[in-house]
Amino acid sequence: MLVEDVFILVQKAWTIDLAILDFPFLFHVTTRHRSGAFQHHLKARPPRARPRGNRVRFFAPNRKPNTNPSVIDYKSVHGRPSALSTLKNYNLRNMATTTTTTTSPSASSVTRRVTKKVLAVEQLEGEGALVRRSIGTDQLRNLTPFLMLDHFHVKPGAGFPDHPHRGQSTVTYMLEGTSDHEDSAGHRGTIETGGVQWMVAGRGIIHAEMPVHAPGQPDPRGLQLWVNLPKQYKMVEPMYQELDAAGIPTAYPAGEDAGLRVKVISGISAGVESPVRSLGGCWYFHFIWNKEGVSTFQDLPKGWTAFIYVLKGTLLVGNDSIAHEAFHTLVLSADDVESGVLLKSGTNDTELMLAAAESIDEPIVQYGPFVMNTREEIMDTLRDYQLGRNGFEKAHSWKSEIAQRA
């Protein structure tokens, strides 16, 4: 099978009124070669900034919201058991070759290495928000199953008003500040510093994400990661999992006084397991150092796609002596013999995000916030949105209250 990676940019197509969505019509069709390699054969103009609110994605059921943000709710937005309920008791340890993180690799541990480095350049997104994007740019478009990574900063007057999604998960992690969310299923909520919202858009949802600004409060800053869904999950009922800062478990790989703590958003670190379950499999960690020169070895499932985003300070990866600076995304190797990654702080304030997920060896066709497997499915999605059906029943009648305050 030949590698195929095609971009098709269409201004006006078929009989669909594309003006209903203010996005460039960008098809990104990808087929992965069995060797795992990707190549670009055709390149299109990069899409213009689009108001799709891909920052603080929140969403929830047509019922009373979860009153304890530290407890996972596995129901869909309509209150029915979700696809995640089948994963509730799944043992994540079955996914990994080992289950502990040590201060140094054992004799049998083989570290991953950096194979690509991309600087996340600041740009405008949504309604006046600033984001640093790496995954999802021309420099790093193919990193299955990861579709996009945005490091966002939302100043007063900016935000992410009403917009739809289908076919992917969005993971929003707040580094500081507060943001409100509201969706077409009737749910409203707030995510604060250190909290996470893991949303599965599934067959379709419409929502808004708006910052909260108050005297003495920092501007909302955080990260949003888009993760592709396998074909079997693209049309599931929308669902979500939310944890506040206290609900995200913390690991101390070498003890509480060693100068390193790890927020286990999903997956396992140093024997500490997150309650979050992801469709398709995805681990996500926030590493925070307060000492220079502290090393740790984080186990990762063999063969999974993995990357690091450096938030602060400098970082050394694997056996390399190169210091990687803030705002760089580091793609890691994924050889079958590699059991994890060796990390070492280069400063006493180093912070990073580490994500790993099982690759999805399926075609991708993406149009803004819609991510499917074929062009026909994208056209069906556009029709569903325009006609208000199959997950988008309130596309023309619902308006969020929080977006009106901007």
C-alpha positions as semicolon CSV with decimal commas, in nm:
position;residue;x (nm);y (nm);z (nm)
1;M;0,000;0,000;0,000
2;L;0,136;0,341;-0,091
3;V;0,140;0,624;0,158
4;E;-0,133;0,873;0,077
5;D;-0,162;1,213;0,237
6;V;-0,381;1,457;0,047
7;F;-0,508;1,806;0,127
8;I;-0,805;1,931;-0,072
9;L;-0,904;2,293;-0,025
10;V;-1,251;2,379;-0,155
11;Q;-1,406;2,724;-0,139
12;K;-1,763;2,630;-0,236
13;A;-1,864;2,271;-0,286
14;W;-2,168;2,057;-0,366
15;T;-2,503;2,204;-0,262
16;I;-2,424;2,252;0,105
17;D;-2,431;2,605;0,238
18;L;-2,084;2,606;0,389
19;A;-2,130;2,962;0,511
20;I;-2,319;2,816;0,808
21;L;-1,976;2,726;0,945
22;D;-1,711;2,993;0,919
23;F;-1,424;2,755;0,850
24;P;-1,200;2,699;0,552
25;F;-1,297;2,377;0,378
26;L;-0,990;2,168;0,449
27;F;-0,990;1,796;0,385
28;H;-0,699;1,612;0,535
29;V;-0,701;1,256;0,407
30;T;-0,437;1,035;0,560
31;T;-0,349;0,672;0,514
32;R;-0,062;0,536;0,716
33;H;0,191;0,299;0,565
34;R;0,238;-0,026;0,757
35;S;0,588;0,090;0,850
36;G;0,430;0,379;1,041
37;A;0,584;0,644;0,817
38;F;0,394;0,950;0,698
39;Q;0,471;1,163;0,397
40;H;0,318;1,476;0,246
41;H;0,248;1,466;-0,126
42;L;0,032;1,774;-0,161
43;K;0,019;2,081;0,058
44;A;-0,260;2,331;0,085
45;R;-0,257;2,682;0,218
46;P;-0,273;2,679;0,598
47;P;-0,628;2,746;0,721
48;R;-0,709;3,089;0,856
49;A;-0,785;3,136;1,222
50;R;-1,132;3,008;1,290
51;P;-1,374;3,069;1,579
52;R;-1,425;2,712;1,688
53;G;-1,337;2,745;2,053
54;N;-1,087;2,463;2,067
55;R;-0,969;2,554;2,408
56;V;-1,181;2,481;2,708
57;R;-1,423;2,219;2,579
58;F;-1,687;2,140;2,826
59;F;-1,997;1,946;2,799
60;A;-2,246;1,749;2,983
61;P;-2,579;1,582;3,034
62;N;-2,934;1,691;3,003
63;R;-2,971;1,643;3,376
64;K;-2,822;1,773;3,698
65;P;-2,446;1,812;3,671
66;N;-2,208;1,609;3,882
67;T;-2,195;1,782;4,220
68;N;-1,859;1,629;4,309
69;P;-1,601;1,725;4,044
70;S;-1,358;1,476;4,198
71;V;-1,582;1,186;4,095
72;I;-1,592;1,061;3,738
73;D;-1,933;1,053;3,571
74;Y;-1,946;0,790;3,298
75;K;-2,287;0,882;3,158
76;S;-2,350;1,046;2,825
77;V;-2,491;1,394;2,773
78;H;-2,837;1,239;2,756
79;G;-2,799;1,054;3,086
80;R;-2,772;0,708;2,932
81;P;-2,481;0,469;3,001
82;S;-2,197;0,573;2,774
83;A;-1,929;0,384;2,588
84;L;-1,697;0,486;2,872
85;S;-1,900;0,283;3,120
86;T;-1,753;-0,032;2,967
87;L;-1,405;0,101;3,053
88;K;-1,488;0,203;3,409
89;N;-1,321;-0,097;3,569
90;Y;-1,066;-0,162;3,296
91;N;-0,721;-0,231;3,434
92;L;-0,484;0,019;3,272
93;R;-0,194;-0,190;3,392
94;N;-0,275;-0,438;3,119
95;M;-0,172;-0,172;2,868
96;A;0,180;-0,120;2,996
97;T;0,479;-0,346;3,007
98;T;0,561;-0,214;3,355
99;T;0,368;-0,014;3,608
100;T;0,613;0,194;3,805
101;T;0,819;0,501;3,745
102;T;1,169;0,501;3,891
103;T;1,426;0,773;3,947
104;S;1,652;0,598;3,698
105;P;1,591;0,329;3,434
106;S;1,649;-0,034;3,523
107;A;1,889;-0,250;3,323
108;S;1,599;-0,371;3,111
109;S;1,457;-0,023;3,046
110;V;1,517;0,135;2,707
111;T;1,443;0,505;2,675
112;R;1,274;0,675;2,386
113;R;1,449;0,961;2,209
114;V;1,344;1,286;2,043
115;T;1,285;1,238;1,669
116;K;1,132;1,578;1,589
117;K;1,118;1,919;1,755
118;V;0,863;2,190;1,673
119;L;0,833;2,539;1,821
120;A;0,474;2,639;1,903
121;V;0,437;2,989;1,760
122;E;0,179;3,223;1,911
123;Q;-0,125;3,303;1,695
124;L;-0,481;3,431;1,726
125;E;-0,765;3,181;1,765
126;G;-1,134;3,195;1,848
127;E;-1,248;3,546;1,940
128;G;-0,919;3,718;2,018
129;A;-0,755;3,441;2,221
130;L;-0,382;3,373;2,190
131;V;-0,264;3,017;2,137
132;R;0,066;2,844;2,076
133;R;-0,004;2,558;1,837
134;S;0,234;2,283;1,734
135;I;0,040;1,968;1,656
136;G;-0,203;2,055;1,378
137;T;0,032;2,289;1,191
138;D;0,217;2,228;0,866
139;Q;0,525;2,143;1,072
140;L;0,349;1,867;1,265
141;R;0,021;1,762;1,111
142;N;0,047;1,383;1,127
143;L;0,089;1,245;1,477
144;T;-0,184;0,986;1,502
145;P;-0,405;0,988;1,701
146;F;-0,325;1,344;1,812
147;L;-0,492;1,608;1,595
148;M;-0,406;1,934;1,766
149;L;-0,234;2,083;2,071
150;D;-0,300;2,443;2,175
151;H;-0,137;2,625;2,467
152;F;-0,387;2,905;2,520
153;H;-0,404;3,243;2,693
154;V;-0,746;3,409;2,707
155;K;-0,742;3,782;2,780
156;P;-1,047;3,994;2,870
157;G;-1,286;4,026;2,579
158;A;-1,166;3,703;2,418
159;G;-1,320;3,359;2,426
160;F;-1,463;3,067;2,233
161;P;-1,834;3,114;2,160
162;D;-2,082;2,855;2,034
163;H;-1,933;2,592;1,803
164;P;-1,988;2,224;1,718
165;H;-1,778;1,906;1,730
166;R;-1,801;1,553;1,596
167;G;-1,568;1,253;1,579
168;Q;-1,296;1,343;1,833
169;S;-1,217;1,389;2,201
170;T;-1,102;1,722;2,341
171;V;-0,899;1,737;2,661
172;T;-0,876;2,071;2,839
173;Y;-0,633;2,118;3,127
174;M;-0,626;2,450;3,312
175;L;-0,284;2,572;3,423
176;E;-0,425;2,882;3,591
177;G;-0,739;3,090;3,594
178;T;-1,101;2,991;3,546
179;S;-1,326;2,924;3,249
180;D;-1,701;2,863;3,218
181;H;-1,858;2,616;2,981
182;E;-2,209;2,560;2,852
183;D;-2,352;2,316;2,598
184;S;-2,666;2,254;2,397
185;A;-2,765;1,963;2,623
186;G;-2,832;2,208;2,906
187;H;-2,518;2,166;3,115
188;R;-2,318;2,452;3,261
189;G;-2,007;2,435;3,472
190;T;-1,671;2,584;3,560
191;I;-1,318;2,451;3,537
192;E;-1,058;2,606;3,764
193;T;-0,681;2,598;3,803
194;G;-0,550;2,241;3,790
195;G;-0,876;2,091;3,668
196;V;-0,933;1,881;3,357
197;Q;-1,228;1,819;3,129
198;W;-1,216;1,516;2,898
199;M;-1,492;1,542;2,641
200;V;-1,589;1,285;2,383
201;A;-1,777;1,471;2,111
202;G;-1,892;1,149;1,946
203;R;-2,188;1,199;1,711
204;G;-2,216;1,569;1,787
205;I;-2,233;1,847;2,043
206;I;-2,251;2,228;2,040
207;H;-2,093;2,425;2,322
208;A;-1,923;2,747;2,430
209;E;-1,614;2,811;2,643
210;M;-1,566;3,153;2,794
211;P;-1,306;3,287;3,038
212;V;-1,383;3,424;3,382
213;H;-1,205;3,750;3,460
214;A;-1,216;3,912;3,803
215;P;-0,996;4,156;3,998
216;G;-0,691;3,978;4,132
217;Q;-0,754;3,670;3,919
218;P;-0,502;3,559;3,652
219;D;-0,603;3,532;3,289
220;P;-0,709;3,177;3,200
221;R;-0,418;2,974;3,064
222;G;-0,410;2,608;2,978
223;L;-0,382;2,344;2,713
224;Q;-0,627;2,176;2,485
225;L;-0,548;1,850;2,316
226;W;-0,758;1,701;2,037
227;V;-0,746;1,322;2,013
228;N;-0,893;1,134;1,719
229;L;-1,152;0,867;1,792
230;P;-1,134;0,523;1,630
231;K;-1,403;0,467;1,369
232;Q;-1,604;0,245;1,604
233;Y;-1,645;0,535;1,851
234;K;-1,701;0,830;1,619
235;M;-2,081;0,815;1,644
236;V;-2,120;0,727;2,012
237;E;-2,329;0,946;2,239
238;P;-2,133;1,252;2,357
239;M;-1,989;1,207;2,704
240;Y;-1,748;1,368;2,946
241;Q;-1,528;1,317;3,248
242;E;-1,433;1,604;3,477
243;L;-1,186;1,625;3,763
244;D;-1,096;1,927;3,973
245;A;-0,738;1,980;4,089
246;A;-0,793;1,777;4,406
247;G;-0,939;1,490;4,207
248;I;-0,634;1,445;3,983
249;P;-0,397;1,203;4,160
250;T;-0,037;1,306;4,218
251;A;0,264;1,075;4,194
252;Y;0,603;1,131;4,358
253;P;0,842;0,903;4,167
254;A;1,128;0,945;4,418
255;G;0,941;1,067;4,726
256;E;0,773;1,392;4,818
257;D;1,101;1,571;4,893
258;A;1,288;1,468;4,577
259;G;1,187;1,773;4,374
260;L;0,941;1,615;4,130
261;R;0,567;1,557;4,128
262;V;0,351;1,422;3,849
263;K;-0,017;1,506;3,800
264;V;-0,167;1,186;3,658
265;I;-0,445;1,319;3,436
266;S;-0,487;0,978;3,273
267;G;-0,282;0,660;3,275
268;I;-0,029;0,541;3,536
269;S;0,282;0,701;3,682
270;A;0,490;0,562;3,971
271;G;0,211;0,318;4,050
272;V;-0,048;0,597;4,075
273;E;-0,345;0,548;3,844
274;S;-0,594;0,810;3,723
275;P;-0,968;0,734;3,729
276;V;-1,003;0,883;3,380
277;R;-1,068;0,631;3,102
278;S;-1,022;0,729;2,738
279;L;-1,176;0,572;2,430
280;G;-0,894;0,430;2,222
281;G;-0,633;0,461;2,497
282;C;-0,446;0,779;2,597
283;W;-0,213;0,867;2,885
284;Y;-0,157;1,229;2,987
285;F;0,074;1,369;3,257
286;H;0,189;1,704;3,398
287;F;0,548;1,683;3,529
288;I;0,654;1,959;3,772
289;W;1,010;1,996;3,905
290;N;1,139;2,232;4,174
291;K;1,498;2,108;4,160
292;E;1,752;2,106;3,881
293;G;1,910;1,782;3,763
294;V;1,639;1,544;3,888
295;S;1,583;1,243;3,661
296;T;1,290;1,004;3,627
297;F;1,195;0,721;3,394
298;Q;0,830;0,719;3,288
299;D;0,705;0,387;3,155
300;L;0,489;0,402;2,842
301;P;0,304;0,130;2,650
302;K;0,533;0,003;2,377
303;G;0,460;0,131;2,028
304;W;0,227;0,410;2,137
305;T;0,267;0,754;1,981
306;A;0,410;0,995;2,239
307;F;0,514;1,359;2,262
308;I;0,632;1,611;2,519
309;Y;0,535;1,978;2,539
310;V;0,777;2,188;2,746
311;L;0,587;2,447;2,950
312;K;0,871;2,605;3,150
313;G;1,243;2,577;3,207
314;T;1,460;2,332;3,013
315;L;1,448;1,955;2,974
316;L;1,683;1,673;2,878
317;V;1,530;1,365;2,715
318;G;1,676;1,016;2,693
319;N;2,052;0,990;2,673
320;D;2,087;1,316;2,481
321;S;2,263;1,618;2,632
322;I;2,055;1,872;2,436
323;A;1,849;2,103;2,658
324;H;1,500;2,159;2,516
325;E;1,340;2,494;2,598
326;A;0,985;2,610;2,669
327;F;0,712;2,607;2,404
328;H;0,868;2,322;2,206
329;T;0,686;2,001;2,120
330;L;0,914;1,697;2,118
331;V;0,798;1,392;1,924
332;L;0,934;1,071;2,073
333;S;1,049;0,755;1,899
334;A;0,825;0,447;1,924
335;D;1,048;0,146;1,867
336;D;0,919;-0,187;1,996
337;V;1,211;-0,226;2,237
338;E;1,157;0,113;2,406
339;S;0,972;0,080;2,736
340;G;0,946;0,445;2,836
341;V;1,129;0,776;2,843
342;L;1,406;0,917;3,062
343;L;1,343;1,279;3,166
344;K;1,577;1,520;3,348
345;S;1,510;1,875;3,462
346;G;1,753;2,135;3,332
347;T;1,632;2,408;3,570
348;N;1,460;2,422;3,908
349;D;1,128;2,526;3,751
350;T;1,095;2,280;3,462
351;E;0,741;2,177;3,369
352;L;0,613;1,963;3,084
353;M;0,314;1,776;2,950
354;L;0,365;1,418;2,834
355;A;0,101;1,242;2,624
356;A;0,098;0,892;2,478
357;A;-0,175;0,711;2,288
358;E;-0,228;0,413;2,066
359;S;-0,202;0,510;1,700
360;I;-0,512;0,479;1,480
361;D;-0,428;0,323;1,147
362;E;-0,732;0,463;0,965
363;P;-0,791;0,739;0,707
364;I;-0,869;1,086;0,846
365;V;-1,083;1,351;0,682
366;Q;-1,106;1,669;0,888
367;Y;-1,311;1,981;0,833
368;G;-1,253;2,221;1,121
369;P;-1,412;2,061;1,431
370;F;-1,544;1,761;1,237
371;V;-1,312;1,459;1,216
372;M;-1,429;1,153;1,024
373;N;-1,285;0,876;0,805
374;T;-1,420;0,961;0,459
375;R;-1,523;1,265;0,258
376;E;-1,875;1,124;0,240
377;E;-1,894;1,116;0,619
378;I;-1,785;1,480;0,634
379;M;-2,056;1,573;0,386
380;D;-2,309;1,381;0,596
381;T;-2,187;1,573;0,900
382;L;-2,232;1,907;0,724
383;R;-2,584;1,806;0,622
384;D;-2,664;1,694;0,975
385;Y;-2,544;2,026;1,113
386;Q;-2,733;2,229;0,853
387;L;-3,053;2,027;0,895
388;G;-3,029;2,003;1,274
389;R;-3,023;1,627;1,319
390;N;-2,812;1,334;1,447
391;G;-2,658;1,517;1,741
392;F;-2,708;1,871;1,612
393;E;-3,081;1,906;1,681
394;K;-3,032;2,250;1,839
395;A;-2,790;2,383;1,579
396;H;-3,022;2,667;1,477
397;S;-3,217;2,729;1,798
398;W;-2,963;2,714;2,080
399;K;-2,747;3,004;2,192
400;S;-2,531;2,991;2,500
401;E;-2,573;3,254;2,768
402;I;-2,205;3,274;2,856
403;A;-2,103;3,372;2,502
404;Q;-2,327;3,679;2,520
405;R;-2,124;3,836;2,800
406;A;-1,805;3,875;2,596
